[in-house]
Coordinates of C-alpha atoms in Angstrom, one line a residue:
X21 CA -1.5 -61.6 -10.8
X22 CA -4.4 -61.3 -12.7
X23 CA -4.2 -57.7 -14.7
X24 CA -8.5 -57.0 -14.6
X25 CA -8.8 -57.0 -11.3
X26 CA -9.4 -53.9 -9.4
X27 CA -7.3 -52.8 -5.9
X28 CA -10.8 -53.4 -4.3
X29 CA -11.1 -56.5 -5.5
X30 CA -7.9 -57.8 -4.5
X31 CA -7.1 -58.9 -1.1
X32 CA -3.9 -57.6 0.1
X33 CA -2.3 -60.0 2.9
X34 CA 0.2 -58.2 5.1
X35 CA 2.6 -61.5 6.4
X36 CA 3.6 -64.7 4.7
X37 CA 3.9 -66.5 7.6
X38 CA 1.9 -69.8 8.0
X39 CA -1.3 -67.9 8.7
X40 CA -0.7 -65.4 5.9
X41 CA 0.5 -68.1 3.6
X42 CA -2.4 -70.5 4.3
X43 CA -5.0 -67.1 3.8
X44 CA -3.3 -66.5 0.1
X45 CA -3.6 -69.7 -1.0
X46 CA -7.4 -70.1 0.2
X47 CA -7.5 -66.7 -1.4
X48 CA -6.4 -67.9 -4.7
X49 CA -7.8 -70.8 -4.9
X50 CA -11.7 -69.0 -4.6
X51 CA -10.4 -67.4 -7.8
X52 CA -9.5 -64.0 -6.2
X53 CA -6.5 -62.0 -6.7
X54 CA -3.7 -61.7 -4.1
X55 CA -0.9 -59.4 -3.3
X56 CA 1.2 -61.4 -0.5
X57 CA 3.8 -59.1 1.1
X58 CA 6.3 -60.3 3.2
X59 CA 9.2 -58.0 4.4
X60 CA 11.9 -60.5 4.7
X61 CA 14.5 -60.3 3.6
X62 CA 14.9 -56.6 3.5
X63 CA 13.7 -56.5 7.1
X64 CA 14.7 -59.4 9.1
X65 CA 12.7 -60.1 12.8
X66 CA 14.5 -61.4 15.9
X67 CA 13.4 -65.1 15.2
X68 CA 13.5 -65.4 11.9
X69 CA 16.9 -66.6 9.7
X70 CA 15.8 -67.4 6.6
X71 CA 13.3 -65.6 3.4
X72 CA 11.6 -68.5 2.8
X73 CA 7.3 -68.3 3.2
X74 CA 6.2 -70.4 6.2
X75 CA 9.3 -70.7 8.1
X76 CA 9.3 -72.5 11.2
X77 CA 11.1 -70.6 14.1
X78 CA 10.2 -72.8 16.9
X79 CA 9.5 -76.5 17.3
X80 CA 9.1 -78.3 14.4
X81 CA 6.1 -80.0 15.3
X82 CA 2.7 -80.2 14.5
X83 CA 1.5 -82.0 17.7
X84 CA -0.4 -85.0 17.4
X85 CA -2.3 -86.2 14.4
X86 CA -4.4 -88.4 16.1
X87 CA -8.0 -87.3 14.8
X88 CA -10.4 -89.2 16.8
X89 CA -8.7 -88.8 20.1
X90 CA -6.7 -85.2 20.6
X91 CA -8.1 -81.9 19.4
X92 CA -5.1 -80.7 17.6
X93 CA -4.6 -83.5 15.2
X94 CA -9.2 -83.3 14.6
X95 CA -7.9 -79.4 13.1
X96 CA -5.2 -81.3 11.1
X97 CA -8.1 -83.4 9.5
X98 CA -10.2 -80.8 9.5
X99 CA -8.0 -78.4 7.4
X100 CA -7.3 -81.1 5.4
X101 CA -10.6 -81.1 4.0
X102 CA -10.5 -77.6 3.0
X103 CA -7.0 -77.8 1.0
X104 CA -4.8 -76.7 3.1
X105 CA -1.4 -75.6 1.9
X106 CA 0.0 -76.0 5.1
X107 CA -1.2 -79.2 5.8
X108 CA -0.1 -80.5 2.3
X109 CA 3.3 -79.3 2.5
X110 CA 3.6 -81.0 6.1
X111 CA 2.2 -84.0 5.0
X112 CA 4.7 -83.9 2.0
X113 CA 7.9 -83.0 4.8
X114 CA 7.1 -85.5 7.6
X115 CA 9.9 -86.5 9.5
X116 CA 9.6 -89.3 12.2
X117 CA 7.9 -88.3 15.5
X118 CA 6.1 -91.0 16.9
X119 CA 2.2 -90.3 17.4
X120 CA 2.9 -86.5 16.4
X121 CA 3.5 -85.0 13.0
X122 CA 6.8 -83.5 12.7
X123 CA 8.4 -81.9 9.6
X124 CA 11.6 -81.1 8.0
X125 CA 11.3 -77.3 8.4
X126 CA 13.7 -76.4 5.4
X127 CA 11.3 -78.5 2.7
X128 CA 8.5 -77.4 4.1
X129 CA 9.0 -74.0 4.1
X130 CA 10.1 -74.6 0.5
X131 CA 7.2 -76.0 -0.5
X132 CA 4.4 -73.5 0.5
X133 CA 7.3 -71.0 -0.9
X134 CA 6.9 -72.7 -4.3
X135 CA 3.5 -73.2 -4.3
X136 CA 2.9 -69.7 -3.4
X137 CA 4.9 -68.5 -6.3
X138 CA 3.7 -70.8 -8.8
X139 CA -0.1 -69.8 -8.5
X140 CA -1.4 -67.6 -10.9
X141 CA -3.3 -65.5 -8.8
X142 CA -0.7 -64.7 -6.5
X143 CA 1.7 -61.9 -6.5
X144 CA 4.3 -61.9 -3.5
X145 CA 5.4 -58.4 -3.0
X146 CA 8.8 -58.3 -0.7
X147 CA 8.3 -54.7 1.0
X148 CA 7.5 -54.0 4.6
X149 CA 4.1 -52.3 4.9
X150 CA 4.8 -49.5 7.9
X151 CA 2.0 -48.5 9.0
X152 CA -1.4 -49.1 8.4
X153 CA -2.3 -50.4 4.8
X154 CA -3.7 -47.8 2.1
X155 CA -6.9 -46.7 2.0
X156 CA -7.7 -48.0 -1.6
X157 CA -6.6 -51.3 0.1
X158 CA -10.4 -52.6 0.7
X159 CA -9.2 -56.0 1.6
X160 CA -6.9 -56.7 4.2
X161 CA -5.5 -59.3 6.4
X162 CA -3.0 -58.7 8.7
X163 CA -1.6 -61.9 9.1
X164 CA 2.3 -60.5 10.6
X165 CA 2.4 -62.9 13.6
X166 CA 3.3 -62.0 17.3
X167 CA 6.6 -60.3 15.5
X168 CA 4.8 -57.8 14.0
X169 CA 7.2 -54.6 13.0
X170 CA 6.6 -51.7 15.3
X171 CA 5.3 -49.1 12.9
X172 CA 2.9 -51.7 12.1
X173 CA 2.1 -52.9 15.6
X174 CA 1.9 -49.1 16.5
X175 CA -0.6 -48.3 13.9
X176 CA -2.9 -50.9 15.0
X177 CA -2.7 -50.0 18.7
X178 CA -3.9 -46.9 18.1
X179 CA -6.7 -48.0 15.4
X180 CA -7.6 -50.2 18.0
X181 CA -8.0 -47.5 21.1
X182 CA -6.2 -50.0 23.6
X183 CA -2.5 -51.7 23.8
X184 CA -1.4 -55.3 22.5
X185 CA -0.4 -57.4 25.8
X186 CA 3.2 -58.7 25.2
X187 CA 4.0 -61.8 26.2
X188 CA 7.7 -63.8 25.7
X189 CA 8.4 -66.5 23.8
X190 CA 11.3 -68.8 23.8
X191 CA 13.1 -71.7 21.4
X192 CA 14.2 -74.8 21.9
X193 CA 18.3 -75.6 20.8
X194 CA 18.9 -78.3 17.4
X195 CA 21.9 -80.5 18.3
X196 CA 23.5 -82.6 15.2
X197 CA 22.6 -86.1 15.6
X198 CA 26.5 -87.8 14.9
X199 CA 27.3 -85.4 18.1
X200 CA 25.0 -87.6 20.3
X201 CA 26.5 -90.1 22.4
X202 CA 23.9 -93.3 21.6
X203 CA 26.3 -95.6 23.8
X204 CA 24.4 -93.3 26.6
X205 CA 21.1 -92.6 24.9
X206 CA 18.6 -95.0 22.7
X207 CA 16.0 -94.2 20.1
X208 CA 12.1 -95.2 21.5
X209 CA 8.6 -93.2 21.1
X210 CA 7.0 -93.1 24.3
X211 CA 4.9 -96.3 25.0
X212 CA 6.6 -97.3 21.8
X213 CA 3.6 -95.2 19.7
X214 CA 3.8 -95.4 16.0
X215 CA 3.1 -91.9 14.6
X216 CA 2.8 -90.7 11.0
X217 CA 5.9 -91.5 9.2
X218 CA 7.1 -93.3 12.6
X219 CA 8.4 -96.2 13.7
X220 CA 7.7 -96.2 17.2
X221 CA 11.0 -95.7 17.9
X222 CA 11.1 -92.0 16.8
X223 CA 12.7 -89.7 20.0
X224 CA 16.5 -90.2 20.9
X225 CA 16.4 -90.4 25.1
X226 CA 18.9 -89.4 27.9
X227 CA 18.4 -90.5 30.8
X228 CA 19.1 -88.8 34.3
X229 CA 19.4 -90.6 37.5
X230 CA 18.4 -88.5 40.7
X231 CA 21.9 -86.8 41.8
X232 CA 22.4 -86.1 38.0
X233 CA 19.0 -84.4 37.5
X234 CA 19.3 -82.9 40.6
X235 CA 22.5 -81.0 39.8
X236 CA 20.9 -79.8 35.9
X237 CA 18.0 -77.9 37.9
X238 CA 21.2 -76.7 39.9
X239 CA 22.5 -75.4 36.8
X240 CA 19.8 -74.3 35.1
X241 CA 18.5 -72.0 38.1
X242 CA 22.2 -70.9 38.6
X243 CA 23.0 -70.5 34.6
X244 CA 23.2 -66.6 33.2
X245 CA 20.0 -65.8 31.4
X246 CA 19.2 -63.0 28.7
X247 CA 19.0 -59.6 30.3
X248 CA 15.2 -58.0 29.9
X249 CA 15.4 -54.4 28.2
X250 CA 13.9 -51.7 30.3
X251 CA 10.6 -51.9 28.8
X252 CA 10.1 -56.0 28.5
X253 CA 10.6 -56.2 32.5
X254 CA 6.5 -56.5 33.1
X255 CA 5.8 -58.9 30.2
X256 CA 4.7 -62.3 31.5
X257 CA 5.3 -65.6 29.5
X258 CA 2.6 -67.6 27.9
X259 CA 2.4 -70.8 29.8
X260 CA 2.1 -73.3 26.8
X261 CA 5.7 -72.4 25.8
X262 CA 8.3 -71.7 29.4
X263 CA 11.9 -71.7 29.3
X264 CA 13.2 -74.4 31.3
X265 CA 14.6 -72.5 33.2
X266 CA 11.7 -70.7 34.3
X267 CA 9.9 -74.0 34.2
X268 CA 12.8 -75.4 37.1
X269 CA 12.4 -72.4 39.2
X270 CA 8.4 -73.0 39.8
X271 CA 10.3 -76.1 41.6
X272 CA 12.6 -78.7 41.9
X273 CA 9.8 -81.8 40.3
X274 CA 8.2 -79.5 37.7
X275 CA 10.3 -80.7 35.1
X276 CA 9.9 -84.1 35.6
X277 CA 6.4 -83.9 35.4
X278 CA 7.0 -81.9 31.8
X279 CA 9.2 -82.1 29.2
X280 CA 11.3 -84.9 31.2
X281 CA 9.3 -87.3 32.6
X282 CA 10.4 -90.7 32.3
X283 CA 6.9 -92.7 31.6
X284 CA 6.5 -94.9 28.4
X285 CA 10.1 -95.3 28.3
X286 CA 13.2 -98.2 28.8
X287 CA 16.8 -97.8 28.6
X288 CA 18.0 -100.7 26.8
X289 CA 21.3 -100.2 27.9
X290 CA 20.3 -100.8 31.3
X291 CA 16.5 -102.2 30.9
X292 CA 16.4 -103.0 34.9
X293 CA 17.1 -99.3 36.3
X294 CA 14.0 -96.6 36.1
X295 CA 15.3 -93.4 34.4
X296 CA 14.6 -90.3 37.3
X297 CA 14.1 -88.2 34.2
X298 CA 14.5 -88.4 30.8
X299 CA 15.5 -85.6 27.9
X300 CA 13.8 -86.2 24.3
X301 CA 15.4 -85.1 21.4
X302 CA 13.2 -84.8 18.0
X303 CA 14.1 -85.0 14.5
X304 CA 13.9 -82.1 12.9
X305 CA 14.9 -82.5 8.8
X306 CA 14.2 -85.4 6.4
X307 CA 17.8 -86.4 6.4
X308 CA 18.1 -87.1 10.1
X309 CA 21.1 -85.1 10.6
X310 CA 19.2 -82.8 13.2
X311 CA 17.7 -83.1 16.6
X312 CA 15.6 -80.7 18.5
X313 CA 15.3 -80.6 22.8
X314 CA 11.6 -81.4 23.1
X315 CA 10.5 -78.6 25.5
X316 CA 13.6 -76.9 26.2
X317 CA 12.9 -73.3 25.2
X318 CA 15.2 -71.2 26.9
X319 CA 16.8 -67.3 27.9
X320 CA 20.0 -68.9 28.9
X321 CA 23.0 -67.4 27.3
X322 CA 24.5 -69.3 24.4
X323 CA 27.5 -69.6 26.5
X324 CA 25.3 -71.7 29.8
X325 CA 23.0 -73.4 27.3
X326 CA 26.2 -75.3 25.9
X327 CA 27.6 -75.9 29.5
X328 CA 24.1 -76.8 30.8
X329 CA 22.9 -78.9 28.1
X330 CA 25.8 -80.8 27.8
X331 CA 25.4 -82.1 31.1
X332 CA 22.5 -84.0 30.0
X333 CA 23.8 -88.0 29.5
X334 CA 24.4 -88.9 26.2
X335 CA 25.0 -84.9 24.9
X336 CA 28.4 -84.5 26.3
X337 CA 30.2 -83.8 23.2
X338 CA 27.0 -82.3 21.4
X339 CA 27.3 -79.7 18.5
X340 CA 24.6 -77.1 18.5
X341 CA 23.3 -76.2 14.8
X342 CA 20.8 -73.8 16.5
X343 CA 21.1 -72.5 20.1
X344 CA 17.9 -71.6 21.5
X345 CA 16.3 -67.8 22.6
X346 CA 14.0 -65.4 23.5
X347 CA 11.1 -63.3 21.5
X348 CA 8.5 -61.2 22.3
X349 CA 5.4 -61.5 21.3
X350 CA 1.9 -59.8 21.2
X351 CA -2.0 -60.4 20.2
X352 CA -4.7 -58.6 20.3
X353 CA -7.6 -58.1 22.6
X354 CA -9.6 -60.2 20.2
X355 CA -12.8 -60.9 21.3
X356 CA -13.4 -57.1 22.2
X357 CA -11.9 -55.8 19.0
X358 CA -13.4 -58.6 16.1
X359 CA -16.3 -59.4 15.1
X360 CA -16.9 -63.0 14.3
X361 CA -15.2 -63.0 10.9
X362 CA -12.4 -61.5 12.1
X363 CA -12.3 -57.9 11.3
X364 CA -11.2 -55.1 13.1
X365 CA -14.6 -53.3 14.0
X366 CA -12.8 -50.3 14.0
X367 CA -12.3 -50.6 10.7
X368 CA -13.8 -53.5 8.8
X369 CA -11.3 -53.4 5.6
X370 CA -8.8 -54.8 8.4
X371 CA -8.8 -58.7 9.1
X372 CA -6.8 -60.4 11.6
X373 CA -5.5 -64.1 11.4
X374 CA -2.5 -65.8 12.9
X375 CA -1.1 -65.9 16.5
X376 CA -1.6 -62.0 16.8
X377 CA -5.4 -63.5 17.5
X378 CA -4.8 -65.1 20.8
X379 CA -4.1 -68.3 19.3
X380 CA -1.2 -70.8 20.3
X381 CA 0.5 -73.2 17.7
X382 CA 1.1 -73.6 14.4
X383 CA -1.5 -75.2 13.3
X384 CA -4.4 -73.3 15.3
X385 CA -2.6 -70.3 13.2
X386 CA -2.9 -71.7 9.8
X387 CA -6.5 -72.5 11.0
X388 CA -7.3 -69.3 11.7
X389 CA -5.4 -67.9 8.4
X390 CA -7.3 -70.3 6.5
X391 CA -10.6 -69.3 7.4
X392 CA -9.8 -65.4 6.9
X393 CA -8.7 -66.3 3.4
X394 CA -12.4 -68.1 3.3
X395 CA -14.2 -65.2 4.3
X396 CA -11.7 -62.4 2.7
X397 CA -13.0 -64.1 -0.8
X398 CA -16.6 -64.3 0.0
X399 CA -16.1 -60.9 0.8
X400 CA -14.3 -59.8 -2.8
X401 CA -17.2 -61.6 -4.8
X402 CA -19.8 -59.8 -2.1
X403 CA -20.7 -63.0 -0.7
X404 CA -21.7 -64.1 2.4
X405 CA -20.1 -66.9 4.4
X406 CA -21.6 -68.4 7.6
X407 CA -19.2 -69.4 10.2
X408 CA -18.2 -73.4 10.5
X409 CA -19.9 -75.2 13.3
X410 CA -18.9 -74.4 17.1
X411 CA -18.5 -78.2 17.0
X412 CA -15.9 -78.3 14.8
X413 CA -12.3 -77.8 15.9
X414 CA -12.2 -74.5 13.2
X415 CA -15.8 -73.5 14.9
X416 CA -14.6 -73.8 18.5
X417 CA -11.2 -72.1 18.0
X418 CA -13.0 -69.2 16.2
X419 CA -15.5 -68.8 19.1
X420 CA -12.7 -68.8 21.5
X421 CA -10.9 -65.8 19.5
X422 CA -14.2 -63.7 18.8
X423 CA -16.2 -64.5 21.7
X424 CA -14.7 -66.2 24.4
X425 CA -12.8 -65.0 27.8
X426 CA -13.7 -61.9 27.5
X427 CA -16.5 -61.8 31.1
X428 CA -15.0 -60.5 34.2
X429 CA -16.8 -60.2 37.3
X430 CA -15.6 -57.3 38.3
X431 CA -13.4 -54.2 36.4
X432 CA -10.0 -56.3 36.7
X433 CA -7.9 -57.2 33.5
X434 CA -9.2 -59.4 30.9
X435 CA -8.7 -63.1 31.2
X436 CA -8.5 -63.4 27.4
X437 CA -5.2 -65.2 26.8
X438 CA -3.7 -67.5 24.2
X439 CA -4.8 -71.0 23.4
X440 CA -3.9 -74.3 21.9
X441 CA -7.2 -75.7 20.3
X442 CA -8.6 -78.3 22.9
X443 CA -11.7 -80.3 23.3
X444 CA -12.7 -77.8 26.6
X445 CA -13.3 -75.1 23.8
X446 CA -16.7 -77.5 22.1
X447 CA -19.9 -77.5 22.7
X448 CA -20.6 -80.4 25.4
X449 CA -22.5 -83.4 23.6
X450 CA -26.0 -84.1 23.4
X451 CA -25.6 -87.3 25.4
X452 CA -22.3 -88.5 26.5
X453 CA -21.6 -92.4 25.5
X454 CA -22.0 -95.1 27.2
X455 CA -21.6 -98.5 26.6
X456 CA -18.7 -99.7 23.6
X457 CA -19.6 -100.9 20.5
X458 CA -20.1 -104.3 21.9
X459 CA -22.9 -103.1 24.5
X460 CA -20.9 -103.7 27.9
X461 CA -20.7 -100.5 29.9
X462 CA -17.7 -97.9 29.6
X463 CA -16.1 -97.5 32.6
X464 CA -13.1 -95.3 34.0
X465 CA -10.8 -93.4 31.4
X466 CA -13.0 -95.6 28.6
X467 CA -15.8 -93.0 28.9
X468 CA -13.4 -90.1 28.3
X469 CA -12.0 -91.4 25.5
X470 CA -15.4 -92.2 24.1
X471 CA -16.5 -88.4 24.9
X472 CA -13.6 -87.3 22.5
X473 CA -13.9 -89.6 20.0
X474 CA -17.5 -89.1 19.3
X475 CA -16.8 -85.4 19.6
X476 CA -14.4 -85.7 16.9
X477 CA -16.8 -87.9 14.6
X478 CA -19.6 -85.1 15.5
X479 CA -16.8 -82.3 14.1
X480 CA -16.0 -84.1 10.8
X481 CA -19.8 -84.8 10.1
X482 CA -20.6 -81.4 10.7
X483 CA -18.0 -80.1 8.8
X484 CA -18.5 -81.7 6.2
X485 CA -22.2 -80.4 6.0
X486 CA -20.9 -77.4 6.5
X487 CA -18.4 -77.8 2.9
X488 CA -21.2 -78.8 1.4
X489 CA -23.6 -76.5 2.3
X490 CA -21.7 -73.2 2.4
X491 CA -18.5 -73.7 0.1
X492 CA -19.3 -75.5 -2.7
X493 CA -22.5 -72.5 -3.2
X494 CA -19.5 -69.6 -2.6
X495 CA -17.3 -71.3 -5.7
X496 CA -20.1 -71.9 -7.6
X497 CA -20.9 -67.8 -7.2

C-alpha cells in the first residue's frame, strides 16, 4: 500500500468476496489506496471452504452471456466495459456451459486472489472486523455478503434502527464426472445452444420416465431434511434459489416445469421416447473432472441426498465431491436505509455493496461492488460521480436497490426483496420496434425479442456516454 496516504484517504473494504473484491480493484485502479480485509481463514463461515478471494460457494455459473437478448449477460458486457476483475477472471476460467458462462471456481478464485495481491495499491488485511469499523475509518464499504459475522451484522442493525430480514439459502451437490453412468446419460445443451467456450453439447442429461420421476418427488418429500435452530424457524427462502425439495412439495409438476424439464433435449440412446423429466449436470472446473446438479440446492441430509440423488438414471454409482446445504442469509432494507450511492444515511462513512443490498447473483453483486468502488474513489479525491443511466443494466439494478419496492399501500411489511437484474427493472422505451430490419412487420414473440434487444443496444450506448462523460473526467482529476 501506498505509505503517503492518509486513513481518510484510504478506503477500507470490509469483505473480499466478489462484491468486495470487484470494489478494491475499481478502488485501485482510480489510483486510491486500499485496505481489503477478509476474515478467512482465521474465521471461517458456514459456506465457505477455502481462503481464496472471490470464492464461489454456490453454482458456478454466471447465467447467460447473451448481451442483446437476456439482462444478465447485458451486465456482463456492461462490466466489462468498466474493467472488471470479476469479469476478466471469468472470462479467463470458462468452462463449457452452453449459452451461459460457467467457470472453473478454483482458477477463478485464484485469479482475482492474485490479482488482488499483486496491485500496488492494495493491502489485504486477514483479520475479522467485529463490530462497526473505526471512526478514523472515513471510507468504508461493507461488502461481507449475506454471511456477514454476527458482531458485524449486529452492529449494523442497530446503526440502522431496524432488523436485517433473513432469508435461507441452499447449494447444489458436485458429482465426479467418471462416477456418471453415460451408457444412461448423454452430453447436449438445450436446443443444442452454443455458449461461450461451448460446444452445444455442454450439460450431461438423465433422463426420468414418469413412474421413475414420480417415485424421486416420493423421495425427496419423504427424505430427512436439516433441522431449523430455534431462531431460523420464521425465515422464509428467497424464491430465485429453493431446495428441491421445497421446490417438489409446492407440487407434484413443479419440478418439471424447473430445473427438470425435458424441452430442447434428445436421448440418443433412445432418440424415439420423450424424456418425462430430465436432470442436468454442469461442469464445474477446467479439467472436466466435476459436475454440478443444475438447480438442485438442497436441506436434505448428506445421508438422503446420496440415497435420493442416486436414484436419478445415469447417477447410480455417483461419487459426491461436494454434497449440497443450507445458509442463511440476510440484506438490508435498502432502499429505506441508502441513499443512491449506497451509503448508509445513518452514517455516510458506511457503503454497502454485495448481496447484503437486496441483490441476487453473482454477477448483480460484483455489479453493485463495482460501482461502490466507483463512487468510494470519487469520494477519496472529493469528487463527484453521477449515477449511470436507469437504462443501463448497472442503472436499473441500482434504482431497484436505492429506490425501488419500497411503496406499500397500507402499513403492512415491505415488499422490498431480492433480485436478479431483469429487463422489468428499465425504463420502458421510447417507442417499441416494429418492423425487422428488412421492413416486414414483427409479429408474435419477434416483437419481444426486438423490445430487448434494442433495450440492450439503448444500455450500451448510454453507457458508454456515460464512461465518457463521467469517468474519463474523474481519472483525469
Amino acid at each position: 500500500m501506498n505509505a503517503s496516504k492518509t486513513p481518510s484517504e484510504t478506503v477500507h473494504i470490509i469483505g473480499a468476496g466478489l462484491a468486495g473484491s470487484e470494489a478494491a480493484w475499481q478502488v485501485a485502479n482510480s489510483g486510491v489506496a486500499v485496505v481489503l480485509h477478509e476474515m478467512r481463514p482465521v474465521r471461517m463461515t458456514e459456506a465457505h471452504r477455502t481462503d481464496g478471494l472471490a470464492e464461489l460457494v454456490c453454482s458456478n455459473s454466471f447465467r447467460s452471456d447473451d448481451a442483446a437478448n437476456n439482462a444478465v449477460g447485458l451486465l456482463h458486457a456492461e462490466m466489462r466495459r468498466l474493467g472488471s476483475l470479476i469479469m476478466r477472471a471469468a472470462d479467463a476460467n470458462q468452462v463449457p456451459a452452453g449459452g451461459a458462462l460457467a467457470v472453473d471456481r478454483d482458477g477463478f478464485s485464484a485469479a482475482v486472489t492474485k490479482a488482488l495481491n499483486d496491485h500496488p495499491l492494495i493491502e489485504i488485511d486477514r483479520t475479522e472486523v467485529a463490530g462497526l469499523p473505526p471512526a478514523d475509518w472515513g471510507n468504508v464499504i461493507v461488502a461481507t455478503g449475506p454471511l456477514t459475522s454476527a458482531p458485524l451484522a449486529e452492529a449494523i442493525r442497530q446503526l440502522s434502527g431496524e432488523d436485517a430480514l433473513a432469508f435461507f439459502d441452499a447449494i447444489a451437490p458436485i458429482v465426479h464426472r467418471d462416477s456418471i453412468n453415460m451408457s444412461a446419460a448423454w452430453f447436449q445443451s438445450r436446443y443444442d445452444k452454443v455458449g461461450p467456450g461451448g460446444t452445444g453439447a455442454d450439460y450431461i442429461n438423465c433422463p426420468m420416465n414418469k413412474e421413475q420421476y414420480d417415485a424421486f418427488v416420493d423421495a425427496l418429500i419423504a427424505g430427512e431434511k436439516t433441522d431449523f435452530k430455534e431462531w431460523e424457524t420464521n425465515t422464509p427462502y428467497f424464491d430465485g434459489c429453493l431446495p428441491i425439495e421445497v421446490m417438489a412439495e409446492r407440487g407434484r409438476e413443479t419440478l418439471r416445469h424447473g430445473p427438470m424439464k425435458p424441452v430442447g433435449l434428445t436421448n440418443p440412446h433412445d432418440p424415439t421416447v420423450k424424456a418425462y423429466a430430465i436432470v442436468q449436470l454442469r461442469q464445474d472446473n477446467k479439467l472436466g473432472t466435476l459436475y454440478n446438479l443444475v438447480g438442485f440446492q438442497t436441506k436434505l441430509k448428506h445421508g438422503a441426498q446420496q440415497r435420493v440423488f442416486r436414484t436419478i438414471p445415469g447417477l447410480e454409482n455417483a461419487e459426491f465431491a461436494r454434497l449440497g446445504g443450507l445458509h442463511r442469509n440476510t440484506f438490508l432494507n435498502s432502499p429505506k436505509l441508502l441513499d443512491t450511492q449506497l451509503r448508509l444515511r445513518a452514517q455516510p462513512r458506511l457503503r454497502f455493496a454485495g448481496q447484503m443490498t437486496g441483490c441476487e447473483g453473482y454477477v448483480e453483486s460484483a455489479s453493485i461492488g463495482l460501482m461502490a468502488g466507483l463512487y468510494a474513489a470519487a469520494d477519496a479525491r472529493s469528487a463527484a460521480l453521477v449515477p449511470p443511466p436507469s437504462t443501463t443494466a448497472l442503472g436499473s439494478l441500482l434504482g431497484h436497490i436505492t429506490g425501488g419496492h419500497i411503496e406499500t399501500i397500507d402499513a403492512g411489511p415491505r415488499s422490498f426483496q431480492p433480485m436478479n437484474v431483469n429487463f422489468g427493472l428499465f425504463p420502458p422505451l421510447a417507442s417499441a420496434p416494429t418492423k425487422k430490419a428488412d421492413g416486414t412487420r414483427l409479429r408474435g414473440n419477434e416483437k419481444t425479442v426486438a423490445k430487448k434487444q434494442a433495450m440492450s443496444a439503448r444500455a450500451l450506448s448510454d453507457l458508454d456516454r456515460w464512461i465518457a462523460d463521467h469517468l474519463r473526467v474523474q481519472a483525469a482529476a
